[in-house]
Each structure stands twice: as C-alpha cells, then as structure tokens.
C-alpha cells in the first residue's frame, strides 16, 4: 500500500541513486570544448543548423551495448579493459538510471509517454512523445478530445512532431566586440534536416550528436553541436502536487565554444490548440473552420501571459456555451524570480508563409527583437507559444535555462497567481526533484536488490506501468490508530480507492479513448479484463486492502453469467445526512461552507477528485488538510462498484477471478471461508440481454454465394425494458442516475423490489453452472455465444462461426475444482437463486439422459457431432436460455439450498464431464501448416458448421431468416499459445506432464526459433478471413503470428508455477523476457514492455524483434506474479494443522541473482560472507535472504528467521515458518522493520 501524503518523504532506494557521486546531472556539461566555426553567407541564411547524440555504428569496432550477450565480453572499453556483461548493461543507463537512446532521431521510430502522474493531490497532464524532433508529440488534459498539442496517431506523429511540436531557434553571434561584428548564424537544435543517416559516419562527422534519456517520470533530449559550439538540453516532466495541471519544459543552452556567444532565441511550441470543448474530431475534419472561433487573450498588457481559447464552444445548436477556460504558456529564465519572458504567439511572425513550418521564414527576415516590437495577431488561426529571450551573452562553458509551463486555467484572471508561484526561484527545480521522488515512492512496493541491476530496475517499471493500467490502491478513512492498524475488511470506515488508472490508449493504440481526470485522486475508466488482471496482486503488495478487489469484481457478475465492458472508479455516498452535517462542520471554516459540503456529500454519489473540484469551484474553505478532509468524509460514506455495459459480452472476463482469489488467499488463507460464505454481493444489471439461439442463428449466403450457411450474428441486444427499469432511479432535479440502478432487483423499485444478493461462493457456482451449460455440442470448448471472443479478441469472427474456445474450458475446469474444494473443506450448503436451481435440475436430468442413452465414445472421433451429444447440448442450452428468460429483469427473491453432500456429487460429475471434453479436444486436435493434429499441444478454438436446420420464427433487423440447429460438424484451426498456457494450470502439480508439454510446445509451430520466443499463433496461411481481424494483418504483425508479450509472459508464469525452474530461467536469460533482450533489436527501453514484438514471420527482417504498442500491457501483471513467485513463493501465508495462520517464504531464486561472476556482477554478502538479496515486502518491510548454501534457492524452505521491530527488538524463529502472532503483525504492518531469512 502506498502511504501517500502531499510533500511526503524523499525515499530513495539504491537502484534510484546516481551511479556516481555527482551534485547534479547535466549532460550539457559533457560537450567537447572545441568547435568548428561555420560562417553562413546571405545565400545560406535560409539553411538551418540541425543536431543529434552519437553512438557507434555497426562495423565501427566500438561496443554497442547489449543486455544479454556474453559473447561481447571480449569487447574493449578503453585500454585493455574487458567489458563485463554487467558493465555493458550499465552502459545502457545514465547517472540517473534513465535509459539512453543514442542518435535517437536516426533510429527506427518509437512512441512513449510520460506517466501522467501528479500525485494524489496533484492534477496531471497526459503527454506522448516520440524519438523525432524535440520529443513531445501531443499533450493535453483529460483525453485526446482536449489537447494542447493535437493528438495524432503514431505514424503521423513521427512525421509531424519536428514541425508542429516544440522548436528552438537561435540567432547567434560569435566573437566581435560588445555584440557588434563577429560571425552570425541562425540554427535550430534537433531539426530533422541535420539528423544523422545510419551508415554514413564519415559524411555525418559534422552533424550534431543527439541523445534521449528515458526516465520513469521525465524525458530529456540533448544535442551537442560542435559546428556552432552550442549544446542544447530539454527536459520534460509533469508538474506534481499542485492544484493546477502543467507540462513543464526546461531548455538549457550551453556555450561549448572557445569564445563568447551572444544570441537571442525562441523556444516553445509551434502550434498550441486553444480550449473549446471536445476538439479532436473537429481538428481532424474541420480544422480550418474551427480556427474561426480561436483567439489569443491576455491577463495583462504585456506579452507574458497569453491565454488561448475559443470564444464559444464550436457548435450549431440553440444552446451556446461561452468558453472561459484557456490554455497558457508561462516562461522565465531559471534563477530569476518573477521575471516572465514575452511570448511570441503569432506563428506567421516566426514562419511567415512557410506553411510546412520547415523553415522559420519570419526569423530569417527579422530579428527576434524586431518581432517583439511589432503587433501580433492571434484571431482566426492556430497560434504558437514561443518564449523569447533577447541578447543573452554566454562566456565559454556558461549556460542559461528557460523554463516553460503549459497548462490550463479556468479563467484568465488565474494566470497572474499561477505565474507568481511557478516563477519563484528554485520552484521548478524542486518540482523536478519531487517528480522523481514521487515515482520512487510509488514503486517502493517492489524495491528489489539483486546482483542484476537491470532486473531491479525492470521490476519497478513493470510495477509502475501495471498501476497505470489497473490503478494503485490507496486507503482512505484512517482517522485513528484503530483504523491505521486494521484492514479494509475489519474497519468499515476504511475505503479503498484506485488512483492513476486509465485505459491503454496512446499514439499506437489510437483506437482506445483514454481518460485521465485532471483532478486530485486522478484516475480514469479501464477495460474489464485489463483492470481485473492488473489488480491481481494488489493484496500482495497492499495487504490492508483485504478482499476488496475480489468483492469488487465478483459484484460485477450478472445474472446471465456475463460482465460489463468498462470498470469505473468506486462511487461514494453519505447516506446519513446528520453524519454528513457533522463532518462538514468539523472540516470547514464557516457555516456556509459547512452547508455546501453537507449538501454535496449527502446529495448524490461522488468520487474524491470530484469533491475537491467542487470545493474549489464553489469556494469552500477547509480548516483541515485535504488529507484529513477526505478521510473524515470517506469514513462515514458507503461505497459501490461502478461499471458500464459497453458492447457485447466477452467470453473471458470471468477467467481472472480465480487469480484474484488465489492472490487473496495467499495472504489471507484464514479469511477464505468468511469471504466465500459470509460476504453478500449484488448482481450487476446491464442494459443488454443475450439472445437465444433461435434469434441469433442467421441464415446467410456463403462467401462465394453458391450456398447457404448459419452464422451467429448480433448475439446481444439493447434491452429497452431494462433501460426503463433503470430510468426509475433518475434524479428528477439533476438528471443523474442513482447508483442503485446498476444492481438487479427482486421486482420493480416502485413496488419495493430490493437488490438481490448472494454469497461470493454462490456467484462463483452460478458462473460455473452457466459456463458448464455453455459448452459446445462436442462438450469441448465454451461457446462464444455472447457475440465476443475470449482473451484473443482478434478472433472476433469466431463468434459468427458458432465458435468455441478451449482456454475457457480449462478455466472452467479450475473454477469447478475450486468451488468443489471450498464445499469439501467447509461442508456448508450452497444457497442459490431458485431460478438457478431449476436450471441445475434440467442440466442434471440432461446428463442422466445422455448416460442412459448408451452413448459410447469411439476411439476416433468424427467431425460430425454424434446425435446423442447434440441432443444433450440442445437440452442444456435450452435450460440456460430458459433460466435467462426467468431472470432477464428480476430475481424472484426465492432461494434453493443444496446440501454440501449433493453439491460435491454434482460438481464432481460436472468436473468429470469437462475432463472428457478436454480428452475429445485432444483427439480432434488442431490443423495448420506442418500440423496434422498430432503434436500433443491442446487446440485453442473450434468452429461449428450447422449442417441441417429448420426455420425459426421472425427475421433479423436486416431481413435475414433465422434458424434452429438440428445437426453440426466441428471445424479446427492452427495452434495458438493461449491453449497450452491455460492447460498448464490443470497439470501444474504433475512435473512429468509439465515438462512433456513444455517440450511439445518448444518443438511445435508456436516456437519462433529466430528470436527464441513464442508466437501468439502458428502459421495462419490458408485460414478463412471469417475467423477475425488477425487474418487481415501481415504474418508477424499485431495478432497474426507475432510475439504477443502478454500471452508469452502468461506462458512463462505457468512454467514457474509448474516448478520448471531451469526451463523458466533459460527462457528468461535467452531473451524471451525483459530486460534480457537485445536493446538494438528491441528498439526501446529494456525496462518497458510492449504489446507485441514483430516476429520472424514478418517479411521485413529490419523490423523483426522490435517492440510495438508501448508499456500498458497485461504482461506487467504477469511479470509481477512472476516476481511474487520468485521472491515470496506461491503462499506466503498458510494455515497450520491447528487452524492458525503462519508466514512462510519459499522463493525460487537462481544463484545468478545473488552473484553472477561470469557476467561480472558481484553480489552482496552478509557479515558471515553469505550471499544476500533483498526486497521490500508490503512496501515497507525489507526482507533479506541469506544464502548460506551458495546455490539456487528453488523450493527450499528457510531454516530460520530474524524479525526486527521498529523499536529495535527482535523475534528469532527457528524453523521454516513464522508463528501466528508475528505473522499477523507483519501482515498488518505493525511495527516491523526488517526480516532476515536464512537458508
């Protein structure tokens, strides 16, 4: 758990400290002192000087840093020194452990982003950058709809960023006397005209060297220009912990020449969009028309506080909204307080009529001083935002830094106050330090110290990126010592809230509309499967949240067995208005503020960020800190999970629940029974219903038009009756929907219907029952009958092919096994909705009829589904459809009890049927290029051709006839990695089967031998385009036979879970995982995951191995699970034979993480000379492993522990586990400082 307070501690771990002792890092000081004079004649004035940072080109004989190649140990690093692998790894980073991209603008293009984290009490800006121009390609507030620099997809951003993004122009003079005479020049650092061309080292010798430094919360670029004797450095970061949002830019210009440099400069943004509502569509489609609304206004009569806004929001409706908010650019010279620089906003003054923006025609014709002396115009056009510095003289070695803030204010009157604050001497320097410290604090949960510094850094980046997609939990409501020593399950005042989350939309994932609220407690909605996976280990890192995540997601299970698409932040409401009034009076300074606060928190649902925004807008005065105010309010609030239906029902959303439960029970095994039986949860109520087969089996012509076939189309429908039901909860005054509308009831709200609740175990049983009843006609895969596929959503056409998936079957097997184990363990009955009881009876009757039919499984299965199995499938599917009809709008409220004995018998029978289906799937197999179905690797998908049918009533909205299926045949596909990955869950406790499956996958068409990785799919050549969009992509690209890092990491995780330690670490070190890939091939920071890597199947070999779609990938969730198994083991907490909880740490660590002499990575040792590694447990307790054996620690139990308390006392434990009292103290973070573990 992140204990976050504004202006908190400046915690650092050694992986965050500079590599060398330096007072400050300034790459601008590394420039050579010599320079080559370059005189520009009148004819050459139009040519701009451009710059780039040098690295050794292929064939130059100099080491190119590679993360994992031991073959490079013979490389020289000056003199006769042989660079070790560890030294090579370290050369990839600068003093601040920022990843280095040499000659960044000459490399293959990559996109990235700043994390958009401004702290809990800060307001973030989103910003994306590329390795072109001066980096920043787009930034703004909230979403791409509200840009300050227009959002462009990656392919366009690579082209446009050097021109419409940030630019710097210097009009300089060398030599002369008192600014007169000398050699004059005009140059633009980072201009693409001066980028180096790979392979032309000799011809490029005069071109500047350019470097990009990729940090966790900052990005810097530098240019060393020997021709002009100028070094330029630009650093970007998000302003942390302020009540206004800004992107901060610091430009440092250093004179690296041999004589004085006098210059004037423009530094800033070539195009700054104004405020004016949602602009993205308009900028793309009616950009010139939009400019008619645009204007530049001013906070005073100077040029220092321009305000960029539209006059009104652009529309053609009867309702006109005047725009008061605006964007600003405020700049000053660092070190001078409150002396603001003038801003050149009239872009024509800089570029003239050079509409390509390639050259500053205005600057060529006029000096900066002349431009500032003349009028500027900002109406009816897109303006610029260049800070102007005039007649600066730098002696050799001297520097000047221009700091600029780009943000939004809700009124022009706010600008002077903002300007005064940010231009205070030292402010921006302190804020940059704070931005760095902030990320160190947020990633403290995975602070790790091993002999491999690359690994130590990678886990922190993975944790950060995981939190950006899933959110980072904070606990609110901590009012006293009791609350601070309790979990969220124990003290109802405590509330868990996730901050910093967002859907993974960016320059490459341009299809996703990300949203990052520019408020305190900033967060945004996320896709269901993403959030469910990325919150998997929240309880492992933040044990005080208890079962929060499990309860949240199990609440989203609907009566029909599906879930919504989008997860939103929790919402809160103070139901007791008298309590609200009491707290309001306590935290406010006057009666009016108290009245307003009381009405807000008791008047409707709210989120923390919304509260503070309202307080600011209304002018509420608080007498306590923001932290205490929100704690007081949350302590008396009730909470409700929030989600949105979206479109269609994905088949895999439920598959992540067991991961959440397993994570919880690994920390709270003693809480399982209460969670499963005593926790009552509601059912989410989506506004869409799943159609029965008779309304979605559509008769249509085949692709060639020669015959007809059945497709499953429009499987779900918008349900107007459900919409009307929800409308009863709409507030007639505000028009807002009450949160109660999201939950299924026992009848109409007006007639006293209440939200129906069941135990967590009942909801899991309901889920298992429905998925069991959704198996395909052969009893193999689970059908994609909700209109959407599973995890591999690029198989979108599979639902139309009446398809099914084995990955879902393997998860169903595990779900049934878990529910069965809980019932066996606690011997308590299942209490289920009576409607579900009727369905269960029908399912069991159908199974009895199948068994009594005398059906015998043949040795070889036909593709035609046997009549007995088809009849069984039809009966079970009908039972499922009847159940859904019964609960489509309401539950009756009645329940049925199933005894533990009957539940065990029934679940056992169902589980056995699932295993029979798995066996059939292995016989039916897969089919593809060089795959005859005998590989032994389980298939992933099946399609079903309905070979005979009868006409059903009605037609589709498009007039197509509907059908009832009467017989089917099964179709097969090539191999996909997902199936063996999930199948390994079934065999993880059988080492022989695990090793056998690993070897089969290794030698199958799923192995990319060229990269030493695993394809997402085998060769898809010859497959039908009907299967989905993955067939539309070139082989090796996106989901078509690429390396999809998330699924690869899932596979590696299963190797570790199955205790294939040698195989797992061989895959890791072999380049299958970060940070052990070749950086020059991967093409981006080895700290950051990509969604996919272009595989060896891709036609262009120069692209093979490169990572695409940066960072916010589910692979981070798998990496954290891997880290947990490596350092903590599968079950850090266990229940002993007496029923008491104990703690036991059983890591899976290879000796090379303690010390790797072959790589030159020396380990740390304790006083006894034993090798040690350490990690942060629960974000606060440093755990050190003492390896007295000097070997791999694979599944080795500790021999003893020493637990040191914060008061200096110690608890010494002999044996493999820590007893109950101390174990609970550790789990609750009560006074525990460190733990030393001996093996």
Short mmCIF file of C-alpha atoms in Angstrom, two decimals, residues 55 57-58 64 103 105-108 195-201 203-204 207:
data_model
loop_
_atom_site.label_atom_id
_atom_site.label_comp_id
_atom_site.label_asym_id
_atom_site.label_seq_id
_atom_site.Cartn_x
_atom_site.Cartn_y
_atom_site.Cartn_z
CA UNK A 55 26.72 6.16 -30.81
CA UNK A 57 27.52 2.50 -35.81
CA UNK A 58 27.65 -1.14 -36.90
CA UNK A 64 27.23 -1.43 -28.99
CA UNK A 103 21.17 9.10 -32.03
CA UNK A 105 16.14 10.54 -34.21
CA UNK A 106 18.16 8.30 -36.55
CA UNK A 107 16.72 5.13 -35.08
CA UNK A 108 13.56 3.32 -36.06
CA UNK A 195 19.74 14.16 -38.38
CA UNK A 196 22.44 11.61 -38.95
CA UNK A 197 22.00 8.97 -41.61
CA UNK A 198 22.90 5.48 -40.33
CA UNK A 199 25.84 4.05 -42.26
CA UNK A 200 27.23 7.41 -43.35
CA UNK A 201 29.58 8.10 -40.45
CA UNK A 203 29.70 12.18 -44.22
CA UNK A 204 27.92 12.89 -40.91
CA UNK A 207 26.43 16.72 -37.74
#
